[in-house]
Coordinates of C-alpha atoms and ligand atoms in Angstrom, one line a residue:
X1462 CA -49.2 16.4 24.9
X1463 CA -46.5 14.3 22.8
X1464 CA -43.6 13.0 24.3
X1465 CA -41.4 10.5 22.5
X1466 CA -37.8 9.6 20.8
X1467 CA -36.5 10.1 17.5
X1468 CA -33.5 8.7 15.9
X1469 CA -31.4 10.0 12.8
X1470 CA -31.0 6.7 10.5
X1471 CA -28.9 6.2 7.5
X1472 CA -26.0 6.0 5.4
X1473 CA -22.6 7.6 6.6
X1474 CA -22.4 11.2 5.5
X1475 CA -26.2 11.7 4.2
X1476 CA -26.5 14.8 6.8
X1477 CA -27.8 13.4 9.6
X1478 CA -26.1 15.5 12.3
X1479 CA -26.0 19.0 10.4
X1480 CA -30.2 18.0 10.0
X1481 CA -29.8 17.5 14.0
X1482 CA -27.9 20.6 15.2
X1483 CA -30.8 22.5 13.2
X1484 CA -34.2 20.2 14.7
X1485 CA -32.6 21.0 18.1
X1486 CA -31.3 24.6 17.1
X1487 CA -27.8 24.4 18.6
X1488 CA -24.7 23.0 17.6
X1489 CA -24.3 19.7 19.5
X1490 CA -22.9 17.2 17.1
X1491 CA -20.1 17.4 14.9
X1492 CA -20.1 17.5 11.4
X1493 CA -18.2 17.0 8.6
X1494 CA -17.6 16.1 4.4
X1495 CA -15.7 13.4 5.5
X1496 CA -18.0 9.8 6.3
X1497 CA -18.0 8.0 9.6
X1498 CA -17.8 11.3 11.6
X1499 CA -20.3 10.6 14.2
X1500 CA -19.4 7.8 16.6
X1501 CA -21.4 7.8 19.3
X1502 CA -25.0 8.4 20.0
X1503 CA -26.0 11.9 21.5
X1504 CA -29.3 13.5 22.4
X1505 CA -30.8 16.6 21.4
X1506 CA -34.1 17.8 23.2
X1507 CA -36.8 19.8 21.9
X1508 CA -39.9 21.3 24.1
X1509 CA -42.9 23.0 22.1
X1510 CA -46.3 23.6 23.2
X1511 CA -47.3 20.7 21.6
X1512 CA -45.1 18.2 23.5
X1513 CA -41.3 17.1 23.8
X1514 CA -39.3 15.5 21.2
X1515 CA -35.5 13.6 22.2
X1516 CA -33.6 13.2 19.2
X1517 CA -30.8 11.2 18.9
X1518 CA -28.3 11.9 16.2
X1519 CA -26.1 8.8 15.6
X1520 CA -23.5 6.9 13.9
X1521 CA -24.3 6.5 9.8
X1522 CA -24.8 2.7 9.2
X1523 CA -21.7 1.0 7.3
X1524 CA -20.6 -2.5 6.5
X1525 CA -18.1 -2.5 9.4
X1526 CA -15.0 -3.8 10.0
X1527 CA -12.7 -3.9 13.4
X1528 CA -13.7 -3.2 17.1
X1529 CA -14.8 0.6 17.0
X1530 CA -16.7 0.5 13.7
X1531 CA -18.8 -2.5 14.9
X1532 CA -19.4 -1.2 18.1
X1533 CA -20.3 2.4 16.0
X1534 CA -23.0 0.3 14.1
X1535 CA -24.4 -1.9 16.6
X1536 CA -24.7 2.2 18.3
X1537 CA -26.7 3.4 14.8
X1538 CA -28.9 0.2 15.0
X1539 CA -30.1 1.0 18.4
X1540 CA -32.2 3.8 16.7
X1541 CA -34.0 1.1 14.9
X1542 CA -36.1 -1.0 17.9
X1543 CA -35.4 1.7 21.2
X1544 CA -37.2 4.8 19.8
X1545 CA -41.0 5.8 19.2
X1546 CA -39.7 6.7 15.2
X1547 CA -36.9 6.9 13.0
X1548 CA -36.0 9.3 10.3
X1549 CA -34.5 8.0 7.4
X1550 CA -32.7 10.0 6.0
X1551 CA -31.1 9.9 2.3
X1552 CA -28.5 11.6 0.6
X1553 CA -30.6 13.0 -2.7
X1554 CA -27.9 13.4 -4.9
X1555 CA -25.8 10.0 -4.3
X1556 CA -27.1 6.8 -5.9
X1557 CA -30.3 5.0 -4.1
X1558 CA -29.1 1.6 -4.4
X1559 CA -27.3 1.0 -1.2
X1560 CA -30.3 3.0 0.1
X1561 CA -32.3 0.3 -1.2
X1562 CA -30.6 -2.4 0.3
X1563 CA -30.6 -1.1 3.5
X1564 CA -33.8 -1.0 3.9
X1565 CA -34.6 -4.3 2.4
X1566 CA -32.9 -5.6 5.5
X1567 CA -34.4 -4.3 8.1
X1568 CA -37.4 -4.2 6.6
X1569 CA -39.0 -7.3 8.7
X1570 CA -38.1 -5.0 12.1
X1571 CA -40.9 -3.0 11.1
X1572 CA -39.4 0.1 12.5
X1573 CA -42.0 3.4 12.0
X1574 CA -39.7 5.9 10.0
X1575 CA -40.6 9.0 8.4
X1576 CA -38.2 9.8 5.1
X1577 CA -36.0 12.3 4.7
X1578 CA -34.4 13.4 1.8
X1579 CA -32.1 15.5 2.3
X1580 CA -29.9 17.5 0.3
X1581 CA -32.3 19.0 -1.9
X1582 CA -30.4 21.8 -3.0
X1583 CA -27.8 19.7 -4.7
X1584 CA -31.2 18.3 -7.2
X1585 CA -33.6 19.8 -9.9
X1586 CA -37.0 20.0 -8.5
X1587 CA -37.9 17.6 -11.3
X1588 CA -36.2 14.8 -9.6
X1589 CA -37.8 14.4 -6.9
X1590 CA -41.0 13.0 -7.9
X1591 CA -39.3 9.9 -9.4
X1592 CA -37.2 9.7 -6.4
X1593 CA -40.5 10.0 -3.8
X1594 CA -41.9 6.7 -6.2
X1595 CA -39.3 4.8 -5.8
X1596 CA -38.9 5.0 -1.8
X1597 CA -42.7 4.7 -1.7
X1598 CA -42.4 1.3 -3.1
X1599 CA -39.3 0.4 -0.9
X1600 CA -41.5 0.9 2.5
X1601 CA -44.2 1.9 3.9
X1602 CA -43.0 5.2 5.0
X1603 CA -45.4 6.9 7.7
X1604 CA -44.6 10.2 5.5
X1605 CA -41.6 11.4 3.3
X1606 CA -40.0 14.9 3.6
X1607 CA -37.9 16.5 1.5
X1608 CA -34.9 19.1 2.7
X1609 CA -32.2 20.6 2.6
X1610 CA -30.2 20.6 6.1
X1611 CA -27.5 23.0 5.2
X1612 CA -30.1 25.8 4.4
X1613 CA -32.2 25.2 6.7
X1614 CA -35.2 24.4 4.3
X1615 CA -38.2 22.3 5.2
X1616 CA -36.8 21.7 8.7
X1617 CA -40.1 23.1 10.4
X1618 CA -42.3 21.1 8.4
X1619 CA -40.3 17.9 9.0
X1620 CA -41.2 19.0 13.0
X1621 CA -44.7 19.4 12.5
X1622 CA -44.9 15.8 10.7
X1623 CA -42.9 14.0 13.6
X1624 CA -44.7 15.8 15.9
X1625 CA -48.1 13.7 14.1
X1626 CA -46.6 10.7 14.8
X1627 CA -45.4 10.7 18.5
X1628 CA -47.3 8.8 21.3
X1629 CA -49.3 10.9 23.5
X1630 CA -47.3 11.3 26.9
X1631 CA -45.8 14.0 29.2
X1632 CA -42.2 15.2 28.4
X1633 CA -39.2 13.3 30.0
X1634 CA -37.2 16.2 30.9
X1635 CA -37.8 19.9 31.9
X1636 CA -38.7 22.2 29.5
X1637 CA -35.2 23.9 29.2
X1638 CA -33.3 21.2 28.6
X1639 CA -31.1 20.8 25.7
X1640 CA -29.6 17.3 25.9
X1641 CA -28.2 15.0 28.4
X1642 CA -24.6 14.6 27.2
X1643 CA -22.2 15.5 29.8
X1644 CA -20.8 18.3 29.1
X1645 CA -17.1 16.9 28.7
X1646 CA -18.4 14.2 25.5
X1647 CA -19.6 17.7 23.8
X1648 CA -16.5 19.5 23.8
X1649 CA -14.5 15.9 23.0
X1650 CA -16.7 16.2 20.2
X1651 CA -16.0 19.7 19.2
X1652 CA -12.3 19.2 19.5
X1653 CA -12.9 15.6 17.3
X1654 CA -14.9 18.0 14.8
X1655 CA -12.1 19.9 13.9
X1656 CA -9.8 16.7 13.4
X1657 CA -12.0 15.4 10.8
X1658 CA -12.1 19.3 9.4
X1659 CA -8.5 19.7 9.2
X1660 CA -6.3 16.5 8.9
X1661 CA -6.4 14.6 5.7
X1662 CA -6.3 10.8 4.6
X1663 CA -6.6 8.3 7.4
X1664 CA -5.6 10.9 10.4
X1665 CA -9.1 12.1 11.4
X1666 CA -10.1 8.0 11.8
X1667 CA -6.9 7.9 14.0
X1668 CA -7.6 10.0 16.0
X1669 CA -10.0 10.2 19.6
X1670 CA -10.2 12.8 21.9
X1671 CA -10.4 12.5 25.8
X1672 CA -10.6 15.4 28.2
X1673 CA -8.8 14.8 31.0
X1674 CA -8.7 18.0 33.0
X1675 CA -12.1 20.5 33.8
X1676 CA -11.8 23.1 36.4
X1677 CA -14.9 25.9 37.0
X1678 CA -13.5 29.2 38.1
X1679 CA -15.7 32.1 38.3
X1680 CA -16.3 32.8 34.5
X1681 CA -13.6 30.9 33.0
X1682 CA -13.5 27.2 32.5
X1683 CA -10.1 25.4 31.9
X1684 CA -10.1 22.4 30.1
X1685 CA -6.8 20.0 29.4
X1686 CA -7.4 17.2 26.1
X1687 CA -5.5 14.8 25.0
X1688 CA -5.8 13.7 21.2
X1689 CA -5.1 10.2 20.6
X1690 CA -3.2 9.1 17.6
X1691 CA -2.7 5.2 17.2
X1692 CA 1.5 5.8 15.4
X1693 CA 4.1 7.7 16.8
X1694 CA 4.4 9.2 12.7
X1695 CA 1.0 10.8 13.0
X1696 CA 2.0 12.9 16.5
X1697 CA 3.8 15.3 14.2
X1698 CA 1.3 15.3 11.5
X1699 CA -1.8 16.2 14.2
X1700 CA 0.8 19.1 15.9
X1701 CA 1.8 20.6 12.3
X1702 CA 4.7 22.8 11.5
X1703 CA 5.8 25.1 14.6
X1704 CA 2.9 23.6 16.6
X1705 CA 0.4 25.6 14.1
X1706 CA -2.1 22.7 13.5
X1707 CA -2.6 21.6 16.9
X1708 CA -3.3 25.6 17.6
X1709 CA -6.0 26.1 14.9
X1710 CA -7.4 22.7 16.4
X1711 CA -7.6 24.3 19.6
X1712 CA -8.2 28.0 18.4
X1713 CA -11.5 26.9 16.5
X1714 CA -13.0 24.2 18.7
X1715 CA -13.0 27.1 21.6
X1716 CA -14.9 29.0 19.7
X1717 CA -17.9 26.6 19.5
X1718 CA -16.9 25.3 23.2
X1719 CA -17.4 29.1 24.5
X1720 CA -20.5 29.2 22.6
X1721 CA -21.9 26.2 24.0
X1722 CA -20.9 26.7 27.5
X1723 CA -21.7 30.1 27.6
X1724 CA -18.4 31.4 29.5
X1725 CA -14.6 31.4 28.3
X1726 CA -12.4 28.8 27.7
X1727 CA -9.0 28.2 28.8
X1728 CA -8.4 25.0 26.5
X1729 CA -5.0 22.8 26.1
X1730 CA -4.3 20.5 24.1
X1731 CA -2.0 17.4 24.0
X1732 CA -1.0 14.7 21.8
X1733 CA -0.5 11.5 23.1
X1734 CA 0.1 7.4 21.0
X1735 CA -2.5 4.8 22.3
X1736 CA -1.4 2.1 19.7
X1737 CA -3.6 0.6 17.8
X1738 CA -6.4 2.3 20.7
X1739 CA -9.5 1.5 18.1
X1740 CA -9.3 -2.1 18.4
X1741 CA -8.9 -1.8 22.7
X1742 CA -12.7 -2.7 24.1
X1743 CA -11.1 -0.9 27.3
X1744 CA -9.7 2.0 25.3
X1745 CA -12.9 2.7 23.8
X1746 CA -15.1 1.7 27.2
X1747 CA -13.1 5.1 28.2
X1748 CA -13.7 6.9 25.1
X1749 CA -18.0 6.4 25.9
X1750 CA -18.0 4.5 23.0
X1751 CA -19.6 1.5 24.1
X1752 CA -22.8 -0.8 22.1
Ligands
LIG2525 N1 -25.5 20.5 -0.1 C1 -25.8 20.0 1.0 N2 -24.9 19.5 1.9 C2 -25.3 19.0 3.1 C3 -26.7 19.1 3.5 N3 -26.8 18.5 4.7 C4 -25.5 18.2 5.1 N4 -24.6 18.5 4.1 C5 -23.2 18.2 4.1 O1 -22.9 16.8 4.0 C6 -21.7 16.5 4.8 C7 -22.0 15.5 5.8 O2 -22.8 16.0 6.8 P1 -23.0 15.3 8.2 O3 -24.1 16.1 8.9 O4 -21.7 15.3 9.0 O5 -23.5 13.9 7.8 P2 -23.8 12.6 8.7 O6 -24.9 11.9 8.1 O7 -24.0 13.0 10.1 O8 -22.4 11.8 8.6 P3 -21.8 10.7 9.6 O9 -21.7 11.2 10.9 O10 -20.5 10.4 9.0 O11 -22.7 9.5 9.5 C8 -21.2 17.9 5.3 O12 -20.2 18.4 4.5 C9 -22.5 18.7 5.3 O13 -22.2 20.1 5.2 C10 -27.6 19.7 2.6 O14 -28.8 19.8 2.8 N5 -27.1 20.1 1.4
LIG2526 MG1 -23.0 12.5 11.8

């Protein structure tokens, strides 16, 4: 059997979680058009008869600058040296160069990485080829794979080709597990997802989320959030006119919680100021969002 872990690499907003949710066939991460939605690191486990694969969808790699977006790298880079191979994955439509660059530097870690380009659909089949040359001289890619996330083309083949290059070993969890994310981070992340849907400008990268109340009755789970802001001026912004913002927050993000959990949701939300809570080490210690 195989048994080994695979990291999502690259550039904010290339698609690595929407590529993710669809290797793992459920909706774990959040994803958005806006970069830097991904913080943290979170697992995604797949079982086949040929062996067990643990992804881990993470953070998109960034020239960083204050306390959480350095701790969010340092979390990306961890995909580099702890796993058994990395996808790299590329944006096919945006400009190579950073691309380039990138992997010029961490060249000498001599990571195994498999490339994906991803976001075929947005290209002419024509560009491709010249695109597949370049990268081929860049590194020595194990194998490159093109896709397209969002429709879900190519995914099954990029399996079977990570599948080639995973140790032999028996799988690290039981067969029906999905991830090992407590089930709290996932709906922080749900709620967060909608944030960077919704709010416009600098809000979503204001904001955290932080569930703070979970209580199992019978079929019905409640669940109490707060959403950070770091200003009292974005408090009204995140709750909208008449409260209707902070409601179609809440209104959508139970949808996907009640799908993931599997039972209904009684969800509230709250809005609360931690000033300034993306440069507090302790703020984001609580957050989970720790290097
Ligand atoms: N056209 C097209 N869009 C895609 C594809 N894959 C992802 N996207 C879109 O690209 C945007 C970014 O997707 P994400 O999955 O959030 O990207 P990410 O790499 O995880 O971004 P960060 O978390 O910010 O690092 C979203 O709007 C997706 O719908 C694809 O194959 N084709
Ligand atoms: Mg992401």
């Amino acid at each position: 059997m195989k048994s080994g872990s695979v990291s999502l690499l690259g550039r904010p907003n290339v698609g690595k979680s929407t590529l993710f949710n669809d290797l793992v066939g459920a909706k774990l991460a959040s994803v958005s058009p806006k970069p830097q939605t991904t913080r943290n690191r979170i697992t995604g486990i797949v079982t086949r008869p040929q062996g067990q694969i643990v992804f881990w969808d993470l953070p998109g790699i960034h020239k960083s600058f204050g306390v959480m977006n350095k701790r969010m790298v340092s979390i990306a880079l961890s995909g580099l040296d702890s796993v058994d191979l990395g996808l790299w994955v590329i944006d096919a439509a945006r400009d190579s160069q950073v691309d380039q660059f990138m992997l010029g530097h961490i060249k000498s870690r001599k990571p195994s990485l498999i490339l994906v380009i991803n976001k075929i659909d947005l290209i002419r089949h024509d560009d491709l080829f010249p695109m597949v040359d370049l990268y081929q001289k860049a590194y020595d890619f194990k194998e490159i794979v093109p896709v397209s996330a969002l429709k879900k083309k190519n995914v099954e083949e990029l399996e079977q080709s990570i599948f080639k290059h995973l140790p032999d070993g028996e799988p690290l969890f039981p067969e029906d597990s999905l991830t090992d994310v407590p089930e709290r981070a996932l709906v922080e992340e749900m709620i967060r997802e909608k944030l960077f849907l919704y709010m416009k400008q600098e809000i979503p990268y204001s904001t955290a989320v932080h569930v703070d109340f979970w209580e199992e009755k019978k079929n019905l789970i409640s669940i109490q959030a707060e959403i950070w802001v770091e200003k009292d001026s974005q408090k009204g912004i995140v709750i909208g006119k008449g409260g209707e913002m902070i409601k179609k927050i809440g209104s959508q993000a139970r949808l996907d919680i009640e799908k993931l959990l599997g039972c209904k949701i009684f969800l509230e939300l709250s809005v609360k100021v931690k000033e300034g809570w993306r440069e507090k080490p302790a703020l984001l210690d609580e957050l989970g969002i720790r290097p």
